[in-house]
Amino acid sequence: MTEAMLKGSNVPVEASAVRAVLRWTPGHHTPDVDASALLLGSDGRVGSDEDFVFYNQPRHPSGAVWRLGKKRDAEGLTDTVQTDLTALAPEVSRVLLVASADDAPFEQVQTLRIALYDAGSYGGEPFAYFDVSPETGTETALICGELYRRGDAWKFRALGEGYSNGLVGLATDFGISVDDMEAAAEADQETAAPAQREPQPAAAAQSTTDQPTSAAAATAAAQPAYAYPPSAVTERAVPQPAYGYPQPAATQAAPTQAAPAGPGPAYGYPQPVGAPVGDQEFTLPPQGPQFLRR
């Protein structure tokens, strides 16, 4: 028979291993909830940081307490912590079962419930459950309940005590070193982050092989840009005609003679008179009638 618990009430635990399931209803503005556990001694504090079982440390070294992870079922989302009561060290007198909401207030979490199951019988009904309600709504971590010793037996008490400074504030109150927790979290983030390459300067990436090294490349680089007059006429170069313009009479030659290769024409601009090559001057004849006025 399942017992519905009220805040402050307790029930005996007859199971040798307990599965504590946190369940809540997901929603658009509902934060993610994490389950965790702290193993406390008779002084109400942890023996070491290893006594804190949470998402970055999901299993106690003794193997007595561990997280089973999150699941989705017909009633909502769950996160689970399992405790083997027979495997706990004698100095452990209490196991706190905690819910944290990723630094978001629990007023945004709907229908938060902790249910206790006999871990030896899967698929059965819980022997107890407690609907956890924050007192102010601003809490970001809640102690939902605790498993505690009574002589040779164990019991569970429903608590619902909240902390507004999150899981770190709650853990600090029970002796956890926050500096060690933050260092471990930063180490995990650095390990998980992909390596980033530094951008190379554009000047460093440019190779000297980009420059022309052959005579042909140098000649190609020296060609004039069309529609602009050439910057200079090299020695013994023979200018080509500017199409559509009449040529100077002194530079005209027989149409059957071929002009030597030289810099290409800048179309639409008159060309300067070239220097003589040998004893003759060469130029192409005027072009066809398509460029003549009628």
Short mmCIF file of C-alpha atoms in Angstrom, two decimals:
data_model
loop_
_atom_site.label_atom_id
_atom_site.label_comp_id
_atom_site.label_asym_id
_atom_site.label_seq_id
_atom_site.Cartn_x
_atom_site.Cartn_y
_atom_site.Cartn_z
CA MET A 1 0.00 0.00 0.00
CA THR A 2 1.31 3.45 -0.95
CA GLU A 3 1.41 6.08 1.78
CA ALA A 4 0.90 9.74 0.90
CA MET A 5 3.15 11.72 3.20
CA LEU A 6 2.90 15.18 4.67
CA LYS A 7 5.77 17.47 5.45
CA GLY A 8 7.56 16.28 8.60
CA SER A 9 6.00 12.81 8.60
CA ASN A 10 8.03 9.60 8.43
CA VAL A 11 7.57 5.98 7.37
CA PRO A 12 9.61 2.85 8.10
CA VAL A 13 11.72 1.48 5.27
CA GLU A 14 11.62 -2.29 5.07
CA ALA A 15 13.47 -2.60 1.75
CA SER A 16 17.20 -3.23 1.75
CA ALA A 17 17.62 -0.93 -1.26
CA VAL A 18 15.53 2.15 -2.05
CA ARG A 19 14.92 3.82 -5.39
CA ALA A 20 14.00 7.50 -4.90
CA VAL A 21 12.33 8.91 -8.02
CA LEU A 22 11.86 12.65 -8.55
CA ARG A 23 9.02 13.36 -10.97
CA TRP A 24 7.80 16.68 -12.39
CA THR A 25 5.68 17.95 -15.28
CA PRO A 26 7.68 19.46 -18.16
CA GLY A 27 6.62 22.74 -19.74
CA HIS A 28 7.78 25.62 -21.89
CA HIS A 29 9.06 27.66 -18.92
CA THR A 30 9.83 24.71 -16.64
CA PRO A 31 13.53 24.35 -15.75
CA ASP A 32 15.32 21.04 -15.76
CA VAL A 33 15.44 19.28 -12.36
CA ASP A 34 18.34 17.21 -11.07
CA ALA A 35 18.36 14.65 -8.29
CA SER A 36 21.33 14.30 -5.95
CA ALA A 37 22.23 12.87 -2.55
CA LEU A 38 24.49 13.71 0.38
CA LEU A 39 25.81 11.07 2.80
CA LEU A 40 26.05 12.55 6.31
CA GLY A 41 27.64 11.39 9.52
CA SER A 42 26.28 11.73 13.04
CA ASP A 43 27.56 15.34 13.11
CA GLY A 44 25.31 16.26 10.17
CA ARG A 45 28.22 16.82 7.75
CA VAL A 46 29.85 14.89 4.96
CA GLY A 47 33.08 13.01 5.60
CA SER A 48 34.58 14.27 2.31
CA ASP A 49 33.55 15.75 -1.03
CA GLU A 50 33.08 12.19 -2.31
CA ASP A 51 29.97 11.94 -0.11
CA PHE A 52 28.13 14.20 -2.55
CA VAL A 53 26.47 12.25 -5.38
CA PHE A 54 25.29 14.56 -8.18
CA TYR A 55 25.45 15.00 -11.96
CA ASN A 56 29.23 15.56 -12.05
CA GLN A 57 29.88 12.72 -9.58
CA PRO A 58 27.10 10.21 -10.24
CA ARG A 59 28.34 7.35 -8.06
CA HIS A 60 29.67 7.12 -4.51
CA PRO A 61 33.05 5.34 -4.22
CA SER A 62 31.48 2.71 -1.96
CA GLY A 63 28.90 1.85 -4.66
CA ALA A 64 26.12 2.28 -2.10
CA VAL A 65 24.52 5.39 -3.72
CA TRP A 66 24.30 6.25 -7.40
CA ARG A 67 22.21 8.12 -9.93
CA LEU A 68 20.20 6.12 -12.45
CA GLY A 69 19.65 9.07 -14.78
CA LYS A 70 16.66 10.81 -16.32
CA LYS A 71 13.72 9.28 -18.11
CA ARG A 72 10.39 10.33 -19.56
CA ASP A 73 7.24 8.40 -18.73
CA ALA A 74 3.50 8.88 -19.11
CA GLU A 75 3.36 11.16 -16.06
CA GLY A 76 6.30 13.43 -16.85
CA LEU A 77 10.07 13.54 -16.45
CA THR A 78 12.01 11.67 -13.78
CA ASP A 79 15.47 11.63 -12.24
CA THR A 80 16.40 8.83 -9.87
CA VAL A 81 18.83 8.09 -7.05
CA GLN A 82 19.21 4.55 -5.73
CA THR A 83 20.59 3.66 -2.30
CA ASP A 84 21.73 0.25 -1.10
CA LEU A 85 21.14 0.63 2.62
CA THR A 86 23.05 -2.54 3.48
CA ALA A 87 26.18 -1.27 1.72
CA LEU A 88 26.36 2.08 3.57
CA ALA A 89 29.26 2.49 5.97
CA PRO A 90 28.30 2.42 9.69
CA GLU A 91 29.35 6.07 10.10
CA VAL A 92 26.71 7.19 7.58
CA SER A 93 23.61 8.01 9.57
CA ARG A 94 21.58 9.99 7.01
CA VAL A 95 21.17 10.23 3.25
CA LEU A 96 19.66 13.50 2.04
CA LEU A 97 17.64 13.30 -1.17
CA VAL A 98 17.87 16.65 -2.98
CA ALA A 99 16.29 18.35 -5.99
CA SER A 100 17.90 21.31 -7.76
CA ALA A 101 16.49 23.38 -10.62
CA ASP A 102 19.56 24.67 -12.44
CA ASP A 103 19.47 28.04 -10.60
CA ALA A 104 15.82 28.59 -11.53
CA PRO A 105 13.14 29.10 -8.83
CA PHE A 106 11.01 26.10 -7.97
CA GLU A 107 7.87 28.15 -8.42
CA GLN A 108 8.37 27.35 -12.13
CA VAL A 109 8.37 23.59 -11.49
CA GLN A 110 4.94 21.97 -11.61
CA THR A 111 3.84 18.94 -9.55
CA LEU A 112 7.20 17.99 -8.06
CA ARG A 113 6.97 14.64 -6.30
CA ILE A 114 9.42 12.22 -4.70
CA ALA A 115 8.35 8.56 -4.69
CA LEU A 116 10.09 5.74 -2.79
CA TYR A 117 10.25 2.26 -4.32
CA ASP A 118 11.64 -1.05 -3.17
CA ALA A 119 14.59 -1.37 -5.56
CA GLY A 120 14.31 -5.15 -5.41
CA SER A 121 10.87 -5.21 -7.05
CA TYR A 122 10.70 -3.35 -10.36
CA GLY A 123 7.37 -2.31 -11.80
CA GLY A 124 5.56 -2.19 -8.48
CA GLU A 125 3.86 0.70 -6.72
CA PRO A 126 5.88 3.05 -4.47
CA PHE A 127 5.58 2.38 -0.75
CA ALA A 128 5.49 6.15 -0.10
CA TYR A 129 5.43 9.47 -1.92
CA PHE A 130 5.65 13.13 -0.97
CA ASP A 131 4.44 16.09 -3.05
CA VAL A 132 7.12 18.73 -2.53
CA SER A 133 5.94 22.34 -2.38
CA PRO A 134 8.42 25.22 -1.94
CA GLU A 135 7.60 27.59 0.88
CA THR A 136 8.40 30.84 -0.93
CA GLY A 137 8.82 29.75 -4.55
CA THR A 138 12.24 31.39 -4.83
CA GLU A 139 14.12 28.25 -3.75
CA THR A 140 16.54 26.85 -6.32
CA ALA A 141 17.37 23.69 -4.34
CA LEU A 142 15.16 21.56 -2.09
CA ILE A 143 15.84 18.78 0.42
CA CYS A 144 12.89 16.59 -0.48
CA GLY A 145 13.47 14.07 2.28
CA GLU A 146 16.02 11.93 4.09
CA LEU A 147 16.73 8.29 4.77
CA TYR A 148 17.95 7.99 8.38
CA ARG A 149 18.93 5.26 10.82
CA ARG A 150 16.87 4.28 13.83
CA GLY A 151 18.87 1.62 15.59
CA ASP A 152 19.27 -1.23 13.14
CA ALA A 153 16.41 -0.02 10.92
CA TRP A 154 15.91 2.79 8.46
CA LYS A 155 13.16 5.34 8.00
CA PHE A 156 12.26 8.04 5.54
CA ARG A 157 11.21 11.56 6.56
CA ALA A 158 9.50 14.08 4.25
CA LEU A 159 11.20 17.50 4.59
CA GLY A 160 10.74 20.01 1.74
CA GLU A 161 13.39 22.43 3.04
CA GLY A 162 14.57 24.98 0.49
CA TYR A 163 17.70 26.96 -0.39
CA SER A 164 17.69 30.12 -2.49
CA ASN A 165 21.42 29.89 -3.28
CA GLY A 166 21.15 26.67 -5.24
CA LEU A 167 22.88 23.34 -5.01
CA VAL A 168 26.22 24.94 -4.16
CA GLY A 169 24.75 26.77 -1.17
CA LEU A 170 23.04 23.63 0.07
CA ALA A 171 26.19 21.51 -0.30
CA THR A 172 28.31 24.12 1.47
CA ASP A 173 26.06 23.94 4.53
CA PHE A 174 26.90 20.25 4.85
CA GLY A 175 30.66 20.56 4.50
CA ILE A 176 31.27 20.30 0.75
CA SER A 177 34.20 22.34 -0.60
CA VAL A 178 32.70 24.65 -3.22
CA ASP A 179 36.11 25.51 -4.68
CA ASP A 180 36.76 21.85 -5.48
CA MET A 181 33.31 21.54 -7.07
CA GLU A 182 33.84 24.58 -9.28
CA ALA A 183 37.31 23.41 -10.31
CA ALA A 184 35.91 20.01 -11.29
CA ALA A 185 33.10 21.63 -13.28
CA GLU A 186 35.55 23.92 -15.13
CA ALA A 187 37.77 20.93 -15.92
CA ASP A 188 34.76 19.09 -17.37
CA GLN A 189 33.83 22.08 -19.52
CA GLU A 190 37.39 22.44 -20.86
CA THR A 191 37.49 18.75 -21.70
CA ALA A 192 34.10 18.85 -23.45
CA ALA A 193 34.76 22.08 -25.40
CA PRO A 194 36.05 21.57 -28.99
CA ALA A 195 39.57 22.80 -29.72
CA GLN A 196 39.62 26.14 -31.45
CA ARG A 197 42.22 27.03 -34.06
CA GLU A 198 43.73 30.49 -34.00
CA PRO A 199 43.17 32.38 -37.26
CA GLN A 200 46.29 32.76 -39.36
CA PRO A 201 47.23 36.28 -40.56
CA ALA A 202 46.53 36.81 -44.23
CA ALA A 203 50.06 38.08 -44.82
CA ALA A 204 51.59 34.96 -43.29
CA ALA A 205 49.40 32.70 -45.42
CA GLN A 206 50.55 34.40 -48.65
CA SER A 207 53.33 32.49 -50.42
CA THR A 208 56.18 34.03 -52.31
CA THR A 209 55.41 31.62 -55.12
CA ASP A 210 52.40 33.81 -55.93
CA GLN A 211 54.81 36.27 -57.63
CA PRO A 212 55.63 35.77 -61.38
CA THR A 213 59.00 34.09 -61.80
CA SER A 214 59.12 33.35 -65.52
CA ALA A 215 59.62 35.64 -68.50
CA ALA A 216 56.19 34.72 -69.82
CA ALA A 217 54.56 35.62 -66.53
CA ALA A 218 56.41 38.93 -66.47
CA THR A 219 55.30 39.71 -70.00
CA ALA A 220 51.68 38.90 -69.16
CA ALA A 221 51.83 41.14 -66.10
CA ALA A 222 53.07 44.03 -68.26
CA GLN A 223 50.09 44.01 -70.68
CA PRO A 224 47.98 47.20 -70.57
CA ALA A 225 44.47 47.29 -69.24
CA TYR A 226 41.95 47.75 -72.05
CA ALA A 227 40.14 51.12 -72.25
CA TYR A 228 43.12 52.79 -70.58
CA PRO A 229 46.14 54.24 -72.44
CA PRO A 230 49.35 52.30 -71.84
CA SER A 231 51.58 53.83 -69.23
CA ALA A 232 54.65 53.79 -71.45
CA VAL A 233 55.90 52.45 -74.79
CA THR A 234 58.90 50.22 -74.42
CA GLU A 235 61.94 50.71 -76.63
CA ARG A 236 61.56 49.50 -80.23
CA ALA A 237 57.89 48.66 -79.64
CA VAL A 238 55.59 49.27 -82.60
CA PRO A 239 52.13 50.69 -81.66
CA GLN A 240 49.03 49.01 -82.97
CA PRO A 241 46.20 51.03 -84.53
CA ALA A 242 43.38 52.49 -82.49
CA TYR A 243 40.40 51.10 -84.29
CA GLY A 244 38.00 53.70 -85.62
CA TYR A 245 40.63 56.43 -85.81
CA PRO A 246 42.61 57.42 -88.95
CA GLN A 247 46.31 56.60 -88.74
CA PRO A 248 49.13 59.10 -89.24
CA ALA A 249 50.34 59.00 -92.85
CA ALA A 250 53.99 58.71 -91.90
CA THR A 251 53.42 55.46 -90.08
CA GLN A 252 51.31 53.68 -92.73
CA ALA A 253 52.94 50.82 -94.66
CA ALA A 254 52.06 48.22 -97.23
CA PRO A 255 49.08 46.13 -96.16
CA THR A 256 50.88 42.91 -96.99
CA GLN A 257 53.55 43.41 -94.36
CA ALA A 258 52.94 41.88 -90.96
CA ALA A 259 53.44 43.92 -87.85
CA PRO A 260 55.61 42.44 -85.15
CA ALA A 261 54.03 41.48 -81.88
CA GLY A 262 53.85 44.18 -79.31
CA PRO A 263 51.65 45.49 -76.53
CA GLY A 264 47.93 45.18 -77.28
CA PRO A 265 45.91 48.29 -78.20
CA ALA A 266 43.92 50.35 -75.77
CA TYR A 267 40.70 50.43 -77.71
CA GLY A 268 39.12 53.82 -78.29
CA TYR A 269 42.30 55.81 -77.69
CA PRO A 270 44.77 57.19 -80.30
CA GLN A 271 48.19 55.57 -80.10
CA PRO A 272 51.51 57.40 -79.94
CA VAL A 273 53.86 57.28 -82.91
CA GLY A 274 56.14 54.28 -82.52
CA ALA A 275 59.87 54.16 -82.85
CA PRO A 276 61.26 52.71 -86.12
CA VAL A 277 62.26 49.07 -86.20
CA GLY A 278 65.35 48.68 -88.39
CA ASP A 279 64.96 50.67 -91.59
CA GLN A 280 61.19 50.34 -91.81
CA GLU A 281 58.12 51.41 -89.93
CA PHE A 282 55.21 49.03 -89.64
CA THR A 283 51.53 49.61 -88.99
CA LEU A 284 48.31 47.88 -89.85
CA PRO A 285 46.06 49.42 -92.53
CA PRO A 286 42.83 51.16 -91.59
CA GLN A 287 40.10 48.78 -90.64
CA GLY A 288 37.01 47.84 -92.60
CA PRO A 289 34.03 49.97 -93.50
CA GLN A 290 32.12 49.09 -90.38
CA PHE A 291 34.17 51.75 -88.58
CA LEU A 292 33.90 54.43 -91.37
CA ARG A 293 31.32 57.13 -91.63
CA ARG A 294 29.14 57.15 -94.77
#
